Amino acid sequence: MSEEKENIQFQLTNELIGQVEELIAIKSDKELKSLLDEFHYADIAEILDELNLEEAVYVIKLLDSETTSDILMELDEDNREKVLRNLSAKEIAEEIEELDTDDAADIIAELPEKRQQEVISQIEDEAHKAEITELLAYDEDTAGGLMAKELVKVYDTWTVAGCLRRIRGQAEEVTRVHSVYVVNKQGKLVGRLSLKDLIVAKSEKKIADIYISSVDFVNVHDDVEDVARVMAKYDLEAIPVVDENQILLGRITIDDIVDVIKEEAEKDYQLAAGISQDVEADDSVWKLTKARLPWLLIGMFGGLGAAGIIEQFNDHMGAFVVLLSFVPLIQATAGNVGVQSSAIVVQGLANNSIGGNIIKRLLKEALLGLVNGFAIACIGLLVTHFVFNTSYMVSVTISIALVAVILMAALVGTFIPIFLDKRGIDPAVATGPFITTSNDLFGILIYFLIAKIMLGF
Amino acid sequence: MSEEKENIQFQLTNELIGQVEELIAIKSDKELKSLLDEFHYADIAEILDELNLEEAVYVIKLLDSETTSDILMELDEDNREKVLRNLSAKEIAEEIEELDTDDAADIIAELPEKRQQEVISQIEDEAHKAEITELLAYDEDTAGGLMAKELVKVYDTWTVAGCLRRIRGQAEEVTRVHSVYVVNKQGKLVGRLSLKDLIVAKSEKKIADIYISSVDFVNVHDDVEDVARVMAKYDLEAIPVVDENQILLGRITIDDIVDVIKEEAEKDYQLAAGISQDVEADDSVWKLTKARLPWLLIGMFGGLGAAGIIEQFNDHMGAFVVLLSFVPLIQATAGNVGVQSSAIVVQGLANNSIGGNIIKRLLKEALLGLVNGFAIACIGLLVTHFVFNTSYMVSVTISIALVAVILMAALVGTFIPIFLDKRGIDPAVATGPFITTSNDLFGILIYFLIAKIMLGF
């Protein structure tokens, strides 16, 4: 018990990952188990996120379900989906049995419809099964979709002594007891008590005489964002959830709200940067393209619209003036790509979810830039040539410039935040106008250099 | 005790504010007190944020310090500063006595240096005074700056029964008991216990036999962002803070971390939108200008740089071509202003801190746009005329266009998010490329229309 304590900052190193991979390769189960036993499940999840699917499934099957159920909850969503596809309905049901009802329902909700029924039918604990089924019925964006059924509930007719006795039973089920909720005979929420209040009170007192009747609560259909706002505003650590008749249905704890707040903030940030869907820096190029290309297209048609406006005012269309008309297109594209790239890197750095290899990250951004750039350039070629009637050479020039500018903007937008972070400067300062402005300049320079080479004016 | 419960969603209405103002005007203290007594302190703070300073101070002096100390903590920072300036050192000290050490230290840290000493010397509770003074020594961005001294601490040599007895004493001081921290004779943190563990354990057991030795903790000098990351990752609701020698110094609770996470997210979001400093939609035009103008200037010099690049490639400078060279300037300015305006409105909407009056909000943005626009236009006039040698009329055209475009972008950036929010659409979708693109188009149209009027080409 007197062992030296270490600071809890867990460091995910390449050595550690290599060591785990090595132990999996030689199937050294006992050593692997004792190595992983040292770590918190959230840390094991970080390790598993770095392994390939086969290795991750191997570890999940090796460890006991009490640990692996928690690990599953912490895994990256995409990885969890893949791992679950490699487990049988029976195996998933075993994981589910170990989880609190809210987490269990979340995991099941992620499964394909048919799989959901198979897994639910394999859950042995009937009470747990019924509660999970109840939770699955609520919309995931409502209080019902976030709440857990686990809570400590006492009737107002009980005595303090009787209460403490029964709480001992209920509390075994509940990881953390924030508040003891007091209900009347009909199950309606009438008040609350803290464990502290119970400990301090005389044991022969009735609950009805000591409970606190002012109790905050939310309705099961309230929006999670409203719940988050209320809990943050009133500094609540848990809030009971009731139905229209004030019947106590469950409770929401602050750790789930922290996740809601973080996800909301990330969503807003990504939307502001022109990234739809919930994507992370580690997602596939295809998924990232789907999230980013639509916004680039909006920006592109804005740029083309601007060129159209400029044309309306022009009465002498030389090649140079035609090129100038498309400056807004180049600029908007460079700006949008730069902000997208930097926003996703900044967020990845803030979440600690970006691995150390800067070259690998830049190569990925380059690939992403080429994919997006090629799509944008093709549309650009067609629209400029057929709608704006620019010469073939000018259209090709604009298209090549678009690819080059997107590539450049993506690399600058990725490199600068990582560079700043390594120097200990908050990478968020490099997003927004800073990135946009430098990309404007580089973009226009690249555009006219390519035009000079292609058109030789 | 059987009164009907209402949902906790507090609605700040103009009627309510009017009612409070009325009661203050006629000095109807008793009625005012009984009206405000119905509300949570966080709600009263929201009401006070809407009153003028004199009225707010009146309410603070009217209510007892147990409530007002909590209200003060929830007030908007600028308003708190003003209210505190209107209280004597003695009055502030009385508020401080009611607060937990972490909140108390935060309030004192906001005061001017000289005032800090006066207030501290007026605190009567010597232990409280010493603890606050200790906390003031830590950097506000470290665990030490965030922690509270209030916690429940037991020695490993105690018995469960002795423990429970003494906890009753300590717990009176601590609003929420998350964990009971176990220390050895030297005060070193060796483990933890939950209240649940204590209740479940046999009363004659020694703490040393039942405590859990795996306890997460942070060092007093750790960065708050790291603490936030750790607490979110491991789903902790409180974490003990120790010094280099593992001596238990304090604890950080999740409600403070929620604030850190929200502030961090807001800061990143605002930086991405080109807004430095921590500003809110309700801040003064002057404060908002200070936070926004520097980024607009960066964008402006980017646009001017782009014009310089375009000029390098040009061999025949007609008036129209000269105007075209400055398209990047117009575009960058419109884009930056639009993103700034929309980001601050979106964040205000997310925090529920934007009052309902859309016309008032638009007028404020218009004023802000005029101030920023005038500054940008003056610089634009000088730089285009003297550095780019454009004719006087062209320089004036560009300057007028800059003011018009900034005004337009600010209004569009403000109006669209508010409009979407009223329709029940997430206003965050209107930030980023969406706003930028529409502002590009409007901006270029306005630019050439003004040029047509001014230069008549």
Coordinates of N, CA and C in Angstrom, one line a residue, chain A residues 323 381 392-402 447 450-452 454-455:
Chain A
L323 N -8.4 36.2 -66.4 CA -7.8 35.5 -65.2 C -8.1 36.2 -63.9
L381 N -13.1 23.2 -64.7 CA -12.8 23.1 -66.1 C -14.1 23.2 -67.0
Y392 N -9.8 27.3 -74.0 CA -9.4 26.0 -73.5 C -8.2 26.2 -72.6
M393 N -7.2 26.9 -73.0 CA -6.0 27.1 -72.3 C -6.2 27.8 -70.9
V394 N -7.1 28.8 -70.9 CA -7.4 29.5 -69.7 C -8.2 28.6 -68.7
S395 N -9.1 27.8 -69.2 CA -9.8 26.9 -68.4 C -8.9 25.9 -67.7
V396 N -7.9 25.3 -68.6 CA -7.0 24.4 -68.0 C -6.1 25.0 -67.0
T397 N -5.7 26.3 -67.3 CA -4.8 27.0 -66.3 C -5.5 27.1 -65.0
I398 N -6.8 27.5 -65.0 CA -7.6 27.7 -63.8 C -7.7 26.4 -63.0
S399 N -7.9 25.3 -63.8 CA -8.1 24.0 -63.2 C -6.8 23.5 -62.5
I400 N -5.7 23.7 -63.2 CA -4.4 23.3 -62.6 C -4.1 24.1 -61.4
A401 N -4.4 25.4 -61.5 CA -4.2 26.3 -60.4 C -5.0 25.9 -59.2
L402 N -6.3 25.4 -59.4 CA -7.1 25.0 -58.3 C -6.5 23.8 -57.6
Y447 N -1.4 30.9 -58.5 CA -2.3 31.1 -59.7 C -1.6 31.8 -60.8
I450 N 1.4 29.9 -62.4 CA 0.9 28.9 -63.3 C 0.4 29.5 -64.6
A451 N -0.3 30.6 -64.5 CA -0.9 31.3 -65.7 C 0.3 31.8 -66.6
K452 N 1.3 32.3 -65.9 CA 2.4 32.9 -66.7 C 3.1 31.7 -67.5
M454 N 1.7 28.8 -68.4 CA 0.8 28.2 -69.3 C 0.5 29.2 -70.5
L455 N 0.3 30.4 -70.1 CA -0.2 31.4 -71.1 C 0.9 32.4 -71.6

